[in-house]
């Protein structure tokens, strides 16, 4: 980076050129050139065995999952895909092999570690963490500490007044990161235990990936069991059985799990702490965006079931993840566009209804959804789809013309909730989600809510760097634009259609 001191940048360029030369010679079958400096002890140098090639069935599944220009779409259970998890861990090993803790002049490093007026975070002190590395373990902390401590020792820098403070901060940072590693491993075990699963020991060497994957798994289980949107009683009965039989959720016992989640605070509190935020920062962008959507939906599910009363830990979570506030603001503006014809031309301020009513969730909106669901579930024939598409059930207020167009499409391609559901991977559902997202991005352009769009943009460092979008929040769009019409459970997604509804193609 241009921000590095010139001597450090020169050394970095030499290392890069050396690695490129080695690769070119290896391709030509020539002997490998020895590196200009030895590999430090404790550094992992062996490559993990490559995953086996995918079978034909797996290739077909991946083809169906693929959405052009999108890395991840909706509620994809990436955390249950062993090949995805293995690639993430292998990428972290490779990143650390390439990573060199480049030490600048002592005076520059001292000022970097002890800046005026603030304290540098432990990860920044040791240059560890972030999505570019994907995680770290004790060996990585030890290597970074050794490289920096040799240059910053006070005995070597008697002319630097702040050298002793920088050396002390270096030791403190290493201890802090080791403590965080232990907390992350304990959090993984707690989450996995709640779902009656297990975790492989090697996944805990660098625990950030395991913690983030299991945190996403737990949130998706919460949303799947609680149910979101319009849920008839038949669909609610099927949801528990669907989750219990789904391999992605270990040996989860739905009722016991949801009772523990709602009745105790230990699982929720994990999401408010620094260990979880650290794991989030180490994850690829597509998974971070999905995580934010799941967090918001879990909050909405709790508000819906508790008459807008939620636990105090949610305030701490919102502080730990300020990006979540941006997304909730976007959804609030979107909901105003759905039910207010005047807002269809562009985003604008909307009246707040309650403390937690910043999205398509609690407050009056959820109360209407509950009353709608109760009336609909008591009818064997189901609601009148024409009414559900065009009007708000409690007040009779019509949906905007813009919203009706998308709600008609949802009703056409989704099955009746009385009959069953389709998985989020359904191609027609994904095509509609991508079309809605494209429309919404254009609508938000130039407004205040546009600042949340970069959270979903394609990640240039990702494997599919050509993708325009890292993630499309499919479920959030269906639940917000299709409020009162669409429902989602662990079984899948469905609409308030009559029994026997035949799905159409988009």
XYZ file of C-alpha atoms in Angstrom:
506
model
C 0.000 0.000 0.000
C 1.099 3.571 -0.649
C 0.653 4.362 3.049
C 3.616 2.113 4.008
C 7.051 3.678 4.508
C 9.248 3.568 1.416
C 11.760 1.004 2.808
C 8.881 -1.296 3.739
C 7.272 -0.937 0.318
C 10.590 -1.741 -1.385
C 11.000 -4.911 0.677
C 7.413 -5.901 -0.089
C 7.989 -5.483 -3.833
C 11.120 -7.632 -3.650
C 9.196 -10.401 -1.895
C 6.401 -10.280 -4.477
C 8.876 -10.438 -7.373
C 10.636 -13.374 -5.747
C 7.395 -15.354 -5.430
C 6.401 -14.615 -9.031
C 9.805 -15.811 -10.260
C 9.520 -19.022 -8.241
C 6.134 -19.805 -9.746
C 7.306 -19.166 -13.310
C 10.348 -21.403 -12.854
C 8.239 -24.130 -11.270
C 5.900 -24.096 -14.265
C 8.889 -24.584 -16.605
C 10.207 -27.496 -14.574
C 13.358 -25.698 -13.407
C 14.782 -25.929 -9.889
C 13.163 -23.615 -7.405
C 15.070 -20.520 -6.370
C 15.681 -20.410 -2.629
C 13.944 -17.549 -0.845
C 16.001 -14.546 0.184
C 14.982 -15.026 3.824
C 14.094 -18.184 5.810
C 10.544 -19.097 6.700
C 10.069 -18.356 10.396
C 9.516 -21.278 12.738
C 5.934 -21.897 13.766
C 4.586 -20.818 10.390
C 2.301 -23.300 8.632
C 3.908 -24.199 5.310
C 2.160 -27.391 4.307
C -0.789 -26.969 1.993
C -3.975 -28.748 3.049
C -5.087 -31.525 0.726
C -7.336 -30.168 -2.027
C -11.029 -31.071 -1.771
C -12.136 -33.906 -4.056
C -13.625 -32.911 -7.411
C -17.398 -32.432 -7.263
C -19.665 -35.213 -8.431
C -22.126 -34.737 -11.272
C -24.950 -34.302 -8.778
C -22.921 -31.680 -6.921
C -22.085 -29.874 -10.154
C -25.792 -29.760 -11.039
C -26.654 -28.423 -7.581
C -24.025 -25.691 -7.880
C -25.300 -24.792 -11.339
C -28.823 -24.307 -9.992
C -27.512 -22.248 -7.084
C -25.582 -19.925 -9.353
C -27.150 -16.557 -10.099
C -25.342 -14.600 -12.780
C -23.427 -11.676 -11.324
C -24.194 -12.696 -7.714
C -21.947 -14.506 -5.234
C -24.667 -15.423 -2.696
C -28.452 -15.100 -2.877
C -30.850 -15.358 0.043
C -30.788 -18.039 2.732
C -28.106 -20.269 1.261
C -26.864 -22.599 4.005
C -23.175 -22.124 3.156
C -22.248 -23.019 6.725
C -23.394 -26.618 6.087
C -21.358 -27.028 2.881
C -18.115 -28.800 3.776
C -16.421 -27.835 0.524
C -17.140 -24.122 1.121
C -15.829 -24.329 4.673
C -12.681 -26.167 3.563
C -11.980 -23.557 0.899
C -12.341 -20.771 3.449
C -9.853 -22.412 5.808
C -7.446 -23.208 2.961
C -7.612 -19.586 1.799
C -6.720 -18.443 5.320
C -3.694 -20.752 5.422
C -2.544 -19.454 2.032
C -3.102 -15.824 3.071
C -0.911 -16.253 6.135
C 1.750 -17.988 4.090
C 1.849 -14.980 1.769
C 1.497 -12.472 4.587
C 4.715 -10.980 5.898
C 4.698 -8.752 8.947
C 6.773 -5.973 7.414
C 8.458 -3.871 10.063
C 9.285 -0.276 9.254
C 11.797 1.963 11.021
C 11.420 1.839 14.788
C 10.361 5.483 14.970
C 7.555 4.876 12.460
C 6.328 1.719 14.212
C 6.338 3.406 17.606
C 4.172 6.263 16.345
C 1.838 3.775 14.628
C 1.338 1.689 17.757
C 1.054 4.677 20.117
C -0.825 7.374 18.183
C -1.665 10.626 19.925
C -5.102 10.797 21.532
C -6.275 7.228 20.956
C -5.394 3.593 21.508
C -4.863 1.287 18.548
C -6.829 -1.967 18.615
C -4.994 -5.186 19.364
C -5.489 -6.571 15.872
C -4.219 -3.373 14.275
C -1.149 -3.361 16.527
C -0.120 -6.829 15.313
C -1.586 -6.378 11.821
C -3.859 -9.402 12.284
C -7.525 -9.843 11.404
C -9.685 -8.666 8.548
C -11.227 -10.420 5.570
C -7.938 -10.358 3.624
C -6.487 -12.905 6.083
C -9.684 -14.662 7.150
C -8.619 -15.342 10.728
C -5.617 -16.048 12.940
C -4.445 -18.362 15.694
C -1.772 -18.532 18.401
C 1.015 -19.264 15.903
C 0.110 -16.172 13.891
C 0.044 -14.008 17.026
C 3.424 -15.355 18.119
C 5.017 -14.729 14.724
C 3.694 -11.164 14.496
C 4.791 -10.428 18.054
C 8.335 -11.703 17.464
C 8.769 -9.699 14.284
C 7.683 -6.445 15.902
C 9.212 -6.906 19.344
C 12.716 -7.349 17.912
C 12.532 -3.929 16.301
C 10.744 -2.132 19.147
C 12.652 -3.336 22.194
C 13.461 -0.296 24.373
C 17.112 -1.345 24.745
C 17.529 -1.038 20.973
C 15.829 2.372 20.834
C 17.144 4.498 23.710
C 16.525 7.660 21.711
C 12.754 7.054 21.334
C 10.817 8.232 24.433
C 7.697 6.245 23.498
C 9.534 3.000 22.689
C 8.840 1.465 26.115
C 5.115 2.310 25.880
C 4.952 0.830 22.365
C 6.719 -2.342 23.504
C 4.302 -2.666 26.435
C 1.309 -2.117 24.148
C 2.649 -4.811 21.840
C 2.679 -7.335 24.696
C -0.794 -6.288 25.825
C -2.160 -6.668 22.285
C -0.790 -10.203 21.987
C -2.402 -11.170 25.308
C -5.706 -9.577 24.289
C -5.837 -11.530 21.031
C -5.040 -14.810 22.775
C -7.878 -14.143 25.220
C -10.246 -13.437 22.322
C -9.274 -16.754 20.721
C -10.295 -18.621 23.881
C -13.582 -16.712 24.043
C -14.299 -17.497 20.398
C -13.668 -21.208 20.905
C -15.975 -21.224 23.922
C -18.656 -19.434 21.891
C -18.394 -22.017 19.109
C -18.863 -24.846 21.588
C -21.869 -23.112 23.170
C -23.635 -22.566 19.839
C -22.900 -26.046 18.535
C -24.088 -27.540 21.812
C -27.384 -25.653 21.594
C -27.990 -27.274 18.188
C -26.807 -30.705 19.422
C -23.929 -30.773 16.978
C -20.157 -31.113 17.129
C -17.149 -29.240 15.785
C -13.913 -30.680 14.434
C -10.827 -29.728 16.480
C -8.843 -28.474 13.469
C -11.607 -25.909 12.774
C -10.751 -24.246 16.098
C -7.094 -23.610 15.281
C -8.171 -20.307 13.787
C -11.686 -20.110 15.309
C -13.061 -17.039 13.520
C -14.423 -18.993 10.535
C -16.041 -21.639 12.744
C -17.641 -19.052 15.034
C -19.087 -17.027 12.187
C -20.417 -20.115 10.388
C -22.109 -21.457 13.518
C -23.496 -18.005 14.373
C -25.157 -17.855 10.932
C -26.455 -21.406 11.360
C -28.056 -20.500 14.692
C -29.709 -17.336 13.370
C -31.140 -19.175 10.378
C -32.519 -21.834 12.717
C -34.165 -19.151 14.879
C -35.840 -17.548 11.852
C -36.865 -20.918 10.429
C -38.551 -22.116 13.615
C -40.171 -18.802 14.594
C -41.539 -18.218 11.097
C -41.718 -14.868 9.339
C -44.532 -13.098 7.556
C -47.862 -14.778 6.796
C -47.817 -18.251 8.428
C -50.911 -20.494 8.342
C -51.135 -23.128 11.060
C -50.448 -25.926 8.584
C -47.135 -24.334 7.597
C -46.186 -23.759 11.218
C -46.673 -27.452 11.983
C -44.522 -28.433 9.014
C -41.726 -26.008 9.939
C -40.542 -27.876 13.035
C -40.409 -31.191 11.231
C -38.565 -29.615 8.299
C -35.849 -28.155 10.498
C -35.466 -31.312 12.609
C -34.878 -33.374 9.469
C -32.539 -30.858 7.787
C -28.876 -31.918 7.923
C -27.755 -28.275 8.033
C -28.955 -27.906 11.640
C -27.152 -30.847 13.258
C -29.520 -32.734 15.579
C -31.511 -29.653 16.550
C -34.653 -30.199 18.624
C -36.797 -27.246 17.471
C -38.992 -26.610 20.494
C -36.230 -27.040 23.064
C -33.897 -24.871 21.029
C -36.310 -21.975 20.470
C -37.303 -22.048 24.150
C -33.670 -21.755 25.135
C -33.068 -18.937 22.645
C -36.071 -16.917 23.798
C -35.940 -17.814 27.492
C -32.222 -17.439 28.196
C -29.777 -14.714 27.275
C -26.476 -16.584 26.956
C -26.790 -17.308 23.231
C -28.006 -13.838 22.281
C -25.304 -12.148 24.347
C -22.641 -13.828 22.203
C -23.636 -11.571 19.308
C -22.985 -8.405 21.338
C -19.355 -9.112 22.186
C -16.057 -8.305 20.492
C -15.296 -11.983 19.666
C -18.322 -12.072 17.355
C -17.497 -8.713 15.808
C -13.950 -9.909 15.222
C -15.232 -13.059 13.482
C -17.556 -10.887 11.367
C -14.649 -8.681 10.264
C -12.669 -11.762 9.182
C -15.502 -13.167 7.004
C -15.999 -12.574 3.259
C -18.395 -9.771 2.349
C -21.124 -12.044 0.992
C -21.399 -13.858 4.319
C -21.243 -10.626 6.314
C -24.199 -9.239 4.355
C -26.240 -12.393 4.919
C -25.396 -12.242 8.638
C -26.746 -8.682 8.945
C -30.026 -9.699 7.329
C -30.377 -12.713 9.622
C -29.660 -10.592 12.697
C -32.378 -8.114 11.766
C -34.887 -10.861 11.021
C -34.168 -12.554 14.362
C -34.809 -9.217 16.078
C -38.081 -8.818 14.189
C -39.148 -12.357 15.103
C -38.547 -11.659 18.785
C -40.417 -8.348 18.652
C -43.341 -10.037 16.910
C -43.625 -12.791 19.514
C -43.226 -10.435 22.494
C -45.504 -7.513 21.608
C -42.554 -5.316 20.609
C -40.651 -6.057 23.833
C -37.137 -7.288 23.130
C -34.190 -8.102 25.357
C -31.664 -5.441 26.274
C -28.860 -7.325 24.530
C -30.279 -6.196 21.203
C -29.264 -2.614 21.979
C -25.700 -3.810 22.509
C -25.828 -5.774 19.253
C -26.962 -2.707 17.342
C -24.015 -0.815 18.809
C -21.591 -3.616 17.906
C -22.882 -3.720 14.317
C -23.673 -0.164 13.185
C -24.095 -1.517 9.631
C -27.316 -3.081 10.868
C -28.800 0.379 11.435
C -28.143 1.289 7.794
C -29.963 -1.813 6.582
C -32.910 -1.275 8.927
C -33.236 2.292 7.676
C -33.320 1.030 4.096
C -36.080 -1.467 4.928
C -38.133 1.201 6.692
C -38.024 3.410 3.609
C -38.893 0.418 1.451
C -41.916 -0.396 3.571
C -43.107 3.181 3.149
C -42.855 2.740 -0.604
C -44.948 -0.447 -0.461
C -47.910 1.095 1.388
C -47.691 4.747 0.387
C -48.252 5.644 -3.231
C -46.648 9.041 -2.721
C -43.349 7.395 -1.752
C -43.095 5.357 -4.937
C -41.117 8.062 -6.726
C -38.234 7.946 -4.273
C -37.168 7.458 -0.664
C -38.309 9.962 1.920
C -38.783 10.297 5.676
C -41.383 7.981 7.205
C -43.128 8.359 10.576
C -41.801 6.108 13.324
C -44.331 3.942 15.114
C -42.354 2.456 18.009
C -38.837 2.062 19.328
C -38.141 -1.085 17.336
C -40.254 -0.341 14.265
C -37.409 0.629 11.920
C -37.860 -2.199 9.468
C -40.471 -4.536 8.106
C -41.012 -5.970 11.539
C -42.468 -5.031 14.914
C -44.966 -2.390 15.911
C -48.119 -1.804 13.950
C -46.792 -3.670 10.928
C -46.287 -6.895 12.860
C -49.573 -6.489 14.706
C -51.332 -6.345 11.357
C -49.417 -9.409 10.225
C -50.483 -11.307 13.349
C -54.161 -10.483 12.927
C -53.960 -11.313 9.240
C -52.242 -14.607 9.954
C -54.827 -15.596 12.546
C -57.749 -14.952 10.211
C -56.060 -16.648 7.286
C -54.945 -19.705 9.238
C -58.474 -20.368 10.473
C -59.754 -20.669 6.932
C -59.313 -23.995 5.160
C -59.629 -22.377 1.764
C -57.188 -19.569 2.508
C -57.459 -15.816 2.036
C -58.589 -14.146 -1.133
C -55.275 -13.638 -2.971
C -56.618 -10.537 -4.727
C -57.249 -8.840 -1.395
C -53.906 -9.953 0.062
C -52.049 -8.582 -2.969
C -53.724 -5.195 -3.210
C -54.745 -4.165 0.303
C -53.489 -3.927 3.845
C -55.753 -6.267 5.794
C -56.346 -4.248 8.975
C -56.901 -0.789 7.492
C -57.801 -1.666 3.922
C -55.191 0.788 2.721
C -54.156 -0.115 -0.808
C -50.621 -1.024 -1.737
C -48.847 1.273 -4.144
C -48.979 0.496 -7.859
C -45.272 -0.238 -7.747
C -45.735 -2.792 -4.938
C -48.755 -4.471 -6.545
C -46.687 -5.306 -9.609
C -44.128 -7.214 -7.535
C -46.723 -8.760 -5.221
C -48.573 -10.164 -8.221
C -45.332 -11.778 -9.367
C -44.721 -13.261 -5.910
C -48.206 -14.754 -5.748
C -47.767 -16.251 -9.207
C -44.455 -18.036 -8.670
C -44.903 -19.169 -5.044
C -46.972 -22.162 -3.879
C -49.816 -21.891 -1.405
C -48.736 -21.990 2.227
C -51.535 -24.493 2.817
C -49.950 -26.933 0.367
C -46.217 -26.562 0.940
C -43.210 -24.370 0.220
C -40.267 -24.047 -2.138
C -36.675 -23.851 -0.997
C -34.876 -20.490 -1.221
C -32.676 -22.003 -3.932
C -35.650 -22.193 -6.320
C -34.567 -20.616 -9.665
C -37.802 -18.661 -10.171
C -37.600 -17.184 -6.675
C -34.003 -16.138 -7.272
C -34.754 -14.539 -10.624
C -37.524 -12.469 -9.077
C -35.288 -11.440 -6.170
C -32.576 -10.260 -8.540
C -35.086 -8.246 -10.593
C -36.501 -6.583 -7.457
C -33.038 -5.782 -6.148
C -32.027 -4.148 -9.414
C -35.158 -1.990 -9.273
C -34.527 -1.013 -5.639
C -30.899 -0.081 -6.189
C -31.953 2.332 -8.936
C -34.685 3.730 -6.663
C -32.264 4.316 -3.778
C -29.642 5.995 -5.962
C -28.886 9.531 -4.853
C -30.745 9.273 -1.544
C -29.540 8.857 2.045
C -30.324 5.149 2.110
C -27.932 4.556 -0.762
C -25.119 4.395 1.790
C -26.129 0.833 2.731
C -25.780 -0.471 -0.864
C -21.965 -0.940 -0.661
C -22.590 -3.591 2.012
C -23.875 -5.813 -0.797
C -21.553 -4.886 -3.648
C -19.287 -7.482 -5.221
C -16.021 -8.120 -3.418
C -12.984 -7.747 -5.686
C -11.001 -10.095 -3.428
C -13.601 -12.885 -3.641
C -13.174 -15.982 -5.749
C -15.825 -14.738 -8.189
C -14.388 -11.242 -8.474
C -16.442 -10.515 -11.601
C -19.730 -10.628 -9.670
C -21.559 -7.328 -9.401
C -23.177 -8.273 -6.092
C -21.685 -10.118 -3.154
C -25.168 -10.819 -1.776
C -28.815 -10.211 -2.645
C -31.097 -10.105 0.446
C -33.813 -12.204 -1.137
C -35.777 -13.106 2.014
C -35.761 -9.516 3.294
C -37.174 -8.279 -0.022
C -39.929 -10.883 -0.158
C -40.948 -10.257 3.452
C -40.982 -6.462 3.109
C -42.519 -6.003 -0.332
C -44.751 -9.037 0.200
C -45.833 -8.168 3.744
C -49.062 -9.982 4.600
C -48.720 -12.097 1.444
C -45.469 -14.057 1.833
C -44.294 -16.372 4.586
C -40.959 -18.053 5.294
C -40.195 -20.967 7.621
C -37.554 -23.678 7.818
C -39.567 -25.504 5.158
C -39.144 -22.709 2.619
C -41.082 -19.771 1.157
C -44.764 -19.605 0.180
C -47.612 -17.166 -0.426
C -51.204 -16.603 0.696
C -52.651 -18.425 -2.291
C -55.633 -20.754 -2.268
C -55.149 -24.491 -1.976
C -54.048 -26.164 -5.166
C -52.469 -23.020 -6.619
C -50.342 -23.857 -9.660
C -47.084 -21.988 -9.822
C -46.208 -19.881 -12.849
C -42.858 -19.114 -14.385
C -41.459 -15.616 -14.041
